[in-house]
Structures are given as structure tokens and as C-alpha cells.
Amino acid sequence: MISIIALLIGVLLPVLSNSREVGRMVRCLSNMRMMGLAAVNYAYESDGVLPTVGLAESGGSLDENGSWLVQLQEFVDTPDGLDREPLLYRCPSDESPFFDSPSPTNGRFRRTSYALPLTLGMAPGFERFDNLDNIPSPSSTIFAVELVEGGPGDDRNGFVSADHVHAESWLDARAGRAGDERVGREVQIDQHLGRANYVFLDGHGETLRRDETILSSGPIRFLQWEANLYWPQIAR
């Protein structure tokens, strides 16, 4: 009898653990969908201009009041007659220690589990994509990702306390471990059972593997993209 009980526990524990993680994944995706819809509302109210970033990852400085963390709060949809709900900026699965202790790289605390790619008008060569009207396919273009957590002694060069990622630099996002490591320096690509949540510029969210979001199969000099949902001119 004891051996049967032990066997059942061994079988059920992973199932229960996965069920709890699925619940956290769904709550996280709900957070991100609210962010995505707030971004769409923001763009409609600002002649298409998209929100921007304000938290630097290393020694640089940006305008924190200009960050999407601040900009989007007043653009959340709420039913008539109800108080406005604040955006939720922490994923239920995010166990980063940097919410409670500052990043050793820049002395800043983690403020959010999420980040915007600089390919939305903020990186050199991508300036025109700061406007929703210039995005060829909003439903295929990522608006926000799950930011890398880091861990004790590893703040990922300060990215844990940023509000953005440098998707414009991921030219070596190949298949397998090498590509996962490259993107995983900035994105928590395995946050939810080996996948992560993403929200797109039409407000919808998806849970995807890293190689479903960005994957190059060609030499860097002659890039061939199997997937690239970060670059607006490719993400269609």
C-alpha cells in the first residue's frame, strides 16, 4: 500500500505542479494583454505614436517618466462605472531577486517582468516604426516580452532592471542552444513550461517557444529568417 501511495504521489506531483504553472501562465498572459490593449489605446490617442522606454540597463540614463510603465497606466480599458484597474507589471512566475535587491551593475531595482523591443522605433534604422500606422502587420509584431529574471550574482549586465530588450542585435538567433542563449540573455524564454508569453501590437497575446518568435537559418551576412516577430518589416 505504501509503495502504491508513493507511486501515485510521484505521478501526481508533476501534474499538479504543471497545473499551477499553467494558472500562473494564464494570469501573466492576462497582464500582458492588458498592456497590449493599453498600448493600442495610447496609439489611437497620440496619432499612432507608440509608447517608449525609460529604464536603462547599464550606466546610461533615460527619462523614467517617459517609460511605457508610466505612459500606459491611464489607457487601461475598464467597464463603465468601475474604478480603473492598474496594469500588473509582475508575472506570477517571476522569482527574480532584483525586486528586493538592486542590480549590482547599476544599483537599480527590478520594476517589471516585461519589456519592449527597441525595434519599435527606438533602435537606429527602426525610427519610423515608432508609429502604429507604419507597422505593416500589427498582429504579427511583438509589442512586449517577458524580461530575463537573472539570479543571485547574475543580473544579466543590468537587463533585469531595464524596461526594454535589444532585439535589433539578435542577428545570431539560430536554432538550438546557441540561439536560446543569445535571446535568453535578455528574454526569459522558458518562463512557462519551456515557453514564454508575448503580446502583439493588436493587443492579442500568445505563449510561444523562442524559435517561433525569432530564428535565422542563414549566414549572418545573408540573413534568412524562418521567424522574426520583432522586426516590423519582416513580421508579416
Short mmCIF file of C-alpha atoms in Angstrom, two decimals:
data_model
loop_
_atom_site.label_atom_id
_atom_site.label_comp_id
_atom_site.label_asym_id
_atom_site.label_seq_id
_atom_site.Cartn_x
_atom_site.Cartn_y
_atom_site.Cartn_z
CA MET A 1 0.00 0.00 0.00
CA ILE A 2 2.78 2.42 0.93
CA SER A 3 4.55 1.74 -2.36
CA ILE A 4 1.32 2.38 -4.28
CA ILE A 5 0.80 5.69 -2.48
CA ALA A 6 4.39 6.69 -3.18
CA LEU A 7 3.91 5.81 -6.84
CA LEU A 8 0.73 7.90 -7.05
CA ILE A 9 2.45 10.86 -5.40
CA GLY A 10 5.30 10.56 -7.88
CA VAL A 11 2.82 10.62 -10.75
CA LEU A 12 0.57 13.36 -9.43
CA LEU A 13 3.12 15.89 -8.18
CA PRO A 14 4.41 16.83 -11.66
CA VAL A 15 0.82 17.10 -12.89
CA LEU A 16 -0.18 19.37 -10.00
CA SER A 17 2.97 21.43 -10.43
CA ASN A 18 2.28 21.84 -14.15
CA SER A 19 -1.33 22.82 -13.41
CA ARG A 20 -0.18 25.54 -11.05
CA GLU A 21 2.27 26.84 -13.62
CA VAL A 22 -0.42 26.85 -16.31
CA GLY A 23 -2.51 29.01 -13.97
CA ARG A 24 0.38 31.43 -13.49
CA MET A 25 0.99 31.47 -17.23
CA VAL A 26 -2.64 32.42 -17.88
CA ARG A 27 -2.53 35.23 -15.30
CA CYS A 28 0.71 36.51 -16.84
CA LEU A 29 -0.81 36.43 -20.32
CA SER A 30 -3.78 38.40 -19.00
CA ASN A 31 -1.37 41.03 -17.62
CA MET A 32 0.30 41.30 -21.00
CA ARG A 33 -2.95 41.50 -22.94
CA MET A 34 -3.99 44.47 -20.78
CA MET A 35 -0.65 46.09 -21.62
CA GLY A 36 -1.14 45.43 -25.32
CA LEU A 37 -4.65 46.88 -25.37
CA ALA A 38 -3.45 49.90 -23.38
CA ALA A 39 -0.71 50.43 -25.99
CA VAL A 40 -3.29 50.35 -28.80
CA ASN A 41 -5.42 52.91 -26.91
CA TYR A 42 -2.33 55.04 -26.35
CA ALA A 43 -1.52 54.99 -30.07
CA TYR A 44 -5.07 55.93 -31.02
CA GLU A 45 -4.86 58.96 -28.72
CA SER A 46 -1.43 60.06 -29.97
CA ASP A 47 -1.80 59.96 -33.77
CA GLY A 48 -0.35 56.46 -33.93
CA VAL A 49 2.80 57.14 -31.88
CA LEU A 50 3.76 54.14 -29.72
CA PRO A 51 4.92 54.29 -26.09
CA THR A 52 8.63 54.24 -25.45
CA VAL A 53 11.18 53.20 -22.81
CA GLY A 54 12.78 54.96 -19.84
CA LEU A 55 14.81 52.49 -17.77
CA ALA A 56 18.43 51.98 -18.89
CA GLU A 57 20.01 48.56 -18.48
CA SER A 58 23.51 49.72 -17.58
CA GLY A 59 25.22 53.01 -16.81
CA GLY A 60 23.14 55.16 -19.13
CA SER A 61 20.18 57.26 -18.09
CA LEU A 62 16.75 57.64 -19.64
CA ASP A 63 13.63 59.58 -18.65
CA GLU A 64 11.74 57.27 -16.30
CA ASN A 65 8.57 59.35 -16.66
CA GLY A 66 8.72 58.65 -20.38
CA SER A 67 8.69 54.89 -19.90
CA TRP A 68 5.73 52.82 -21.04
CA LEU A 69 5.45 51.76 -17.37
CA VAL A 70 4.15 55.25 -16.66
CA GLN A 71 2.66 56.13 -20.03
CA LEU A 72 0.22 53.22 -20.27
CA GLN A 73 -1.38 53.40 -16.82
CA GLU A 74 -4.14 55.82 -17.86
CA PHE A 75 -5.00 53.91 -21.04
CA VAL A 76 -6.36 50.71 -19.49
CA ASP A 77 -9.91 49.87 -20.56
CA THR A 78 -12.36 49.41 -17.68
CA PRO A 79 -16.12 48.81 -17.72
CA ASP A 80 -18.24 51.94 -17.24
CA GLY A 81 -18.79 52.82 -13.60
CA LEU A 82 -15.79 50.86 -12.29
CA ASP A 83 -12.54 52.25 -10.97
CA ARG A 84 -9.61 51.96 -13.33
CA GLU A 85 -7.50 48.87 -12.66
CA PRO A 86 -3.73 49.43 -12.59
CA LEU A 87 -1.61 47.47 -15.01
CA LEU A 88 0.08 44.50 -13.35
CA TYR A 89 3.78 44.55 -14.12
CA ARG A 90 4.91 41.37 -12.34
CA CYS A 91 4.46 37.89 -13.76
CA PRO A 92 3.23 35.41 -11.08
CA SER A 93 6.13 33.10 -12.06
CA ASP A 94 8.79 35.81 -11.82
CA GLU A 95 11.08 34.98 -8.89
CA SER A 96 13.84 37.45 -9.72
CA PRO A 97 15.74 38.54 -6.59
CA PHE A 98 16.14 42.02 -8.02
CA PHE A 99 12.68 43.17 -6.98
CA ASP A 100 14.09 43.13 -3.43
CA SER A 101 17.78 43.88 -4.00
CA PRO A 102 19.36 46.22 -6.55
CA SER A 103 21.20 45.13 -9.65
CA PRO A 104 24.97 45.16 -8.97
CA THR A 105 25.54 46.58 -12.46
CA ASN A 106 23.59 49.80 -11.98
CA GLY A 107 22.22 49.81 -8.43
CA ARG A 108 18.62 49.80 -9.67
CA PHE A 109 15.74 47.59 -8.59
CA ARG A 110 13.69 45.49 -10.98
CA ARG A 111 10.43 47.29 -11.73
CA THR A 112 8.71 44.93 -14.13
CA SER A 113 8.66 41.40 -15.56
CA TYR A 114 8.08 42.77 -19.05
CA ALA A 115 9.97 44.71 -21.71
CA LEU A 116 9.55 46.37 -25.11
CA PRO A 117 11.88 45.60 -28.06
CA LEU A 118 13.83 48.62 -29.32
CA THR A 119 12.83 47.64 -32.86
CA LEU A 120 9.61 49.61 -32.20
CA GLY A 121 11.15 52.89 -33.31
CA MET A 122 13.92 53.16 -30.73
CA ALA A 123 16.91 51.47 -32.39
CA PRO A 124 18.97 53.02 -35.23
CA GLY A 125 17.38 52.14 -38.55
CA PHE A 126 13.98 51.44 -36.99
CA GLU A 127 12.92 55.04 -36.26
CA ARG A 128 9.85 55.03 -38.50
CA PHE A 129 8.35 52.10 -36.62
CA ASP A 130 7.60 54.31 -33.62
CA ASN A 131 4.16 54.80 -35.17
CA LEU A 132 1.47 52.13 -35.36
CA ASP A 133 0.45 53.43 -38.80
CA ASN A 134 3.87 52.39 -40.15
CA ILE A 135 3.73 48.81 -38.83
CA PRO A 136 2.89 46.52 -41.80
CA SER A 137 1.32 43.79 -39.65
CA PRO A 138 0.49 44.74 -36.05
CA SER A 139 -0.94 41.29 -35.32
CA SER A 140 2.44 39.70 -36.18
CA THR A 141 4.68 42.26 -34.47
CA ILE A 142 5.68 41.75 -30.84
CA PHE A 143 4.96 44.67 -28.52
CA ALA A 144 6.25 43.21 -25.24
CA VAL A 145 8.17 40.17 -23.94
CA GLU A 146 8.96 38.62 -20.57
CA LEU A 147 12.16 40.23 -19.30
CA VAL A 148 15.05 37.99 -18.19
CA GLU A 149 14.96 37.36 -14.42
CA GLY A 150 18.61 36.80 -13.65
CA GLY A 151 19.58 35.32 -10.30
CA PRO A 152 21.88 35.81 -7.32
CA GLY A 153 25.14 37.19 -8.67
CA ASP A 154 23.82 37.31 -12.24
CA ASP A 155 21.94 40.47 -13.21
CA ARG A 156 22.46 39.90 -16.94
CA ASN A 157 24.51 43.10 -17.27
CA GLY A 158 21.70 45.16 -15.82
CA PHE A 159 18.91 43.96 -18.10
CA VAL A 160 16.99 42.69 -15.07
CA SER A 161 16.19 46.31 -14.15
CA ALA A 162 15.52 47.62 -17.67
CA ASP A 163 12.19 48.04 -19.48
CA HIS A 164 13.41 47.04 -22.94
CA VAL A 165 15.43 44.48 -24.91
CA HIS A 166 17.78 44.90 -27.89
CA ALA A 167 16.05 42.71 -30.46
CA GLU A 168 17.83 44.62 -33.22
CA SER A 169 21.08 42.92 -32.18
CA TRP A 170 19.90 39.30 -32.31
CA LEU A 171 21.34 38.50 -35.73
CA ASP A 172 22.70 35.19 -34.44
CA ALA A 173 19.35 33.85 -33.22
CA ARG A 174 19.89 30.41 -34.73
CA ALA A 175 18.24 27.10 -33.90
CA GLY A 176 19.04 25.23 -30.69
CA ARG A 177 21.04 26.17 -27.64
CA ALA A 178 23.11 28.92 -29.27
CA GLY A 179 20.03 30.87 -30.32
CA ASP A 180 18.33 30.28 -26.98
CA GLU A 181 21.39 31.60 -25.17
CA ARG A 182 21.58 34.70 -27.37
CA VAL A 183 17.97 35.75 -26.90
CA GLY A 184 17.88 34.37 -23.35
CA ARG A 185 20.38 36.99 -22.21
CA GLU A 186 17.51 39.47 -22.30
CA VAL A 187 14.25 37.48 -22.53
CA GLN A 188 13.03 34.84 -20.05
CA ILE A 189 12.30 32.45 -22.91
CA ASP A 190 11.42 29.44 -20.73
CA GLN A 191 9.30 31.13 -18.06
CA HIS A 192 6.24 28.93 -18.57
CA LEU A 193 6.94 25.23 -19.15
CA GLY A 194 9.65 25.90 -21.72
CA ARG A 195 7.84 28.78 -23.38
CA ALA A 196 7.12 32.44 -22.67
CA ASN A 197 4.28 34.89 -23.16
CA TYR A 198 4.29 37.63 -25.77
CA VAL A 199 1.81 40.38 -26.60
CA PHE A 200 1.40 41.85 -30.07
CA LEU A 201 0.57 45.29 -31.43
CA ASP A 202 -3.09 44.43 -31.98
CA GLY A 203 -3.42 43.58 -28.27
CA HIS A 204 -3.57 39.78 -28.51
CA GLY A 205 -1.19 37.51 -26.60
CA GLU A 206 0.43 34.15 -27.30
CA THR A 207 2.59 31.61 -25.45
CA LEU A 208 5.46 30.63 -27.76
CA ARG A 209 8.81 28.87 -27.98
CA ARG A 210 11.77 31.12 -28.63
CA ASP A 211 12.29 29.70 -32.12
CA GLU A 212 8.70 30.61 -33.01
CA THR A 213 9.50 34.27 -32.38
CA ILE A 214 12.95 34.69 -33.94
CA LEU A 215 15.04 32.18 -35.88
CA SER A 216 17.68 32.67 -38.57
CA SER A 217 18.72 29.83 -40.85
CA GLY A 218 21.23 31.70 -43.00
CA PRO A 219 24.75 33.10 -42.60
CA ILE A 220 24.69 36.44 -40.79
CA ARG A 221 25.90 38.27 -43.91
CA PHE A 222 22.96 36.90 -45.93
CA LEU A 223 20.24 36.50 -43.32
CA GLN A 224 17.35 34.15 -43.99
CA TRP A 225 14.65 34.47 -41.34
CA GLU A 226 12.48 31.49 -40.56
CA ALA A 227 10.79 33.66 -37.94
CA ASN A 228 11.27 37.23 -36.76
CA LEU A 229 8.29 38.75 -35.00
CA TYR A 230 10.41 41.60 -33.62
CA TRP A 231 11.36 43.37 -36.85
CA PRO A 232 8.24 45.13 -38.23
CA GLN A 233 9.37 44.92 -41.86
CA ILE A 234 9.79 41.14 -41.54
CA ALA A 235 6.98 40.24 -39.13
CA ARG A 236 4.19 39.63 -41.55
#
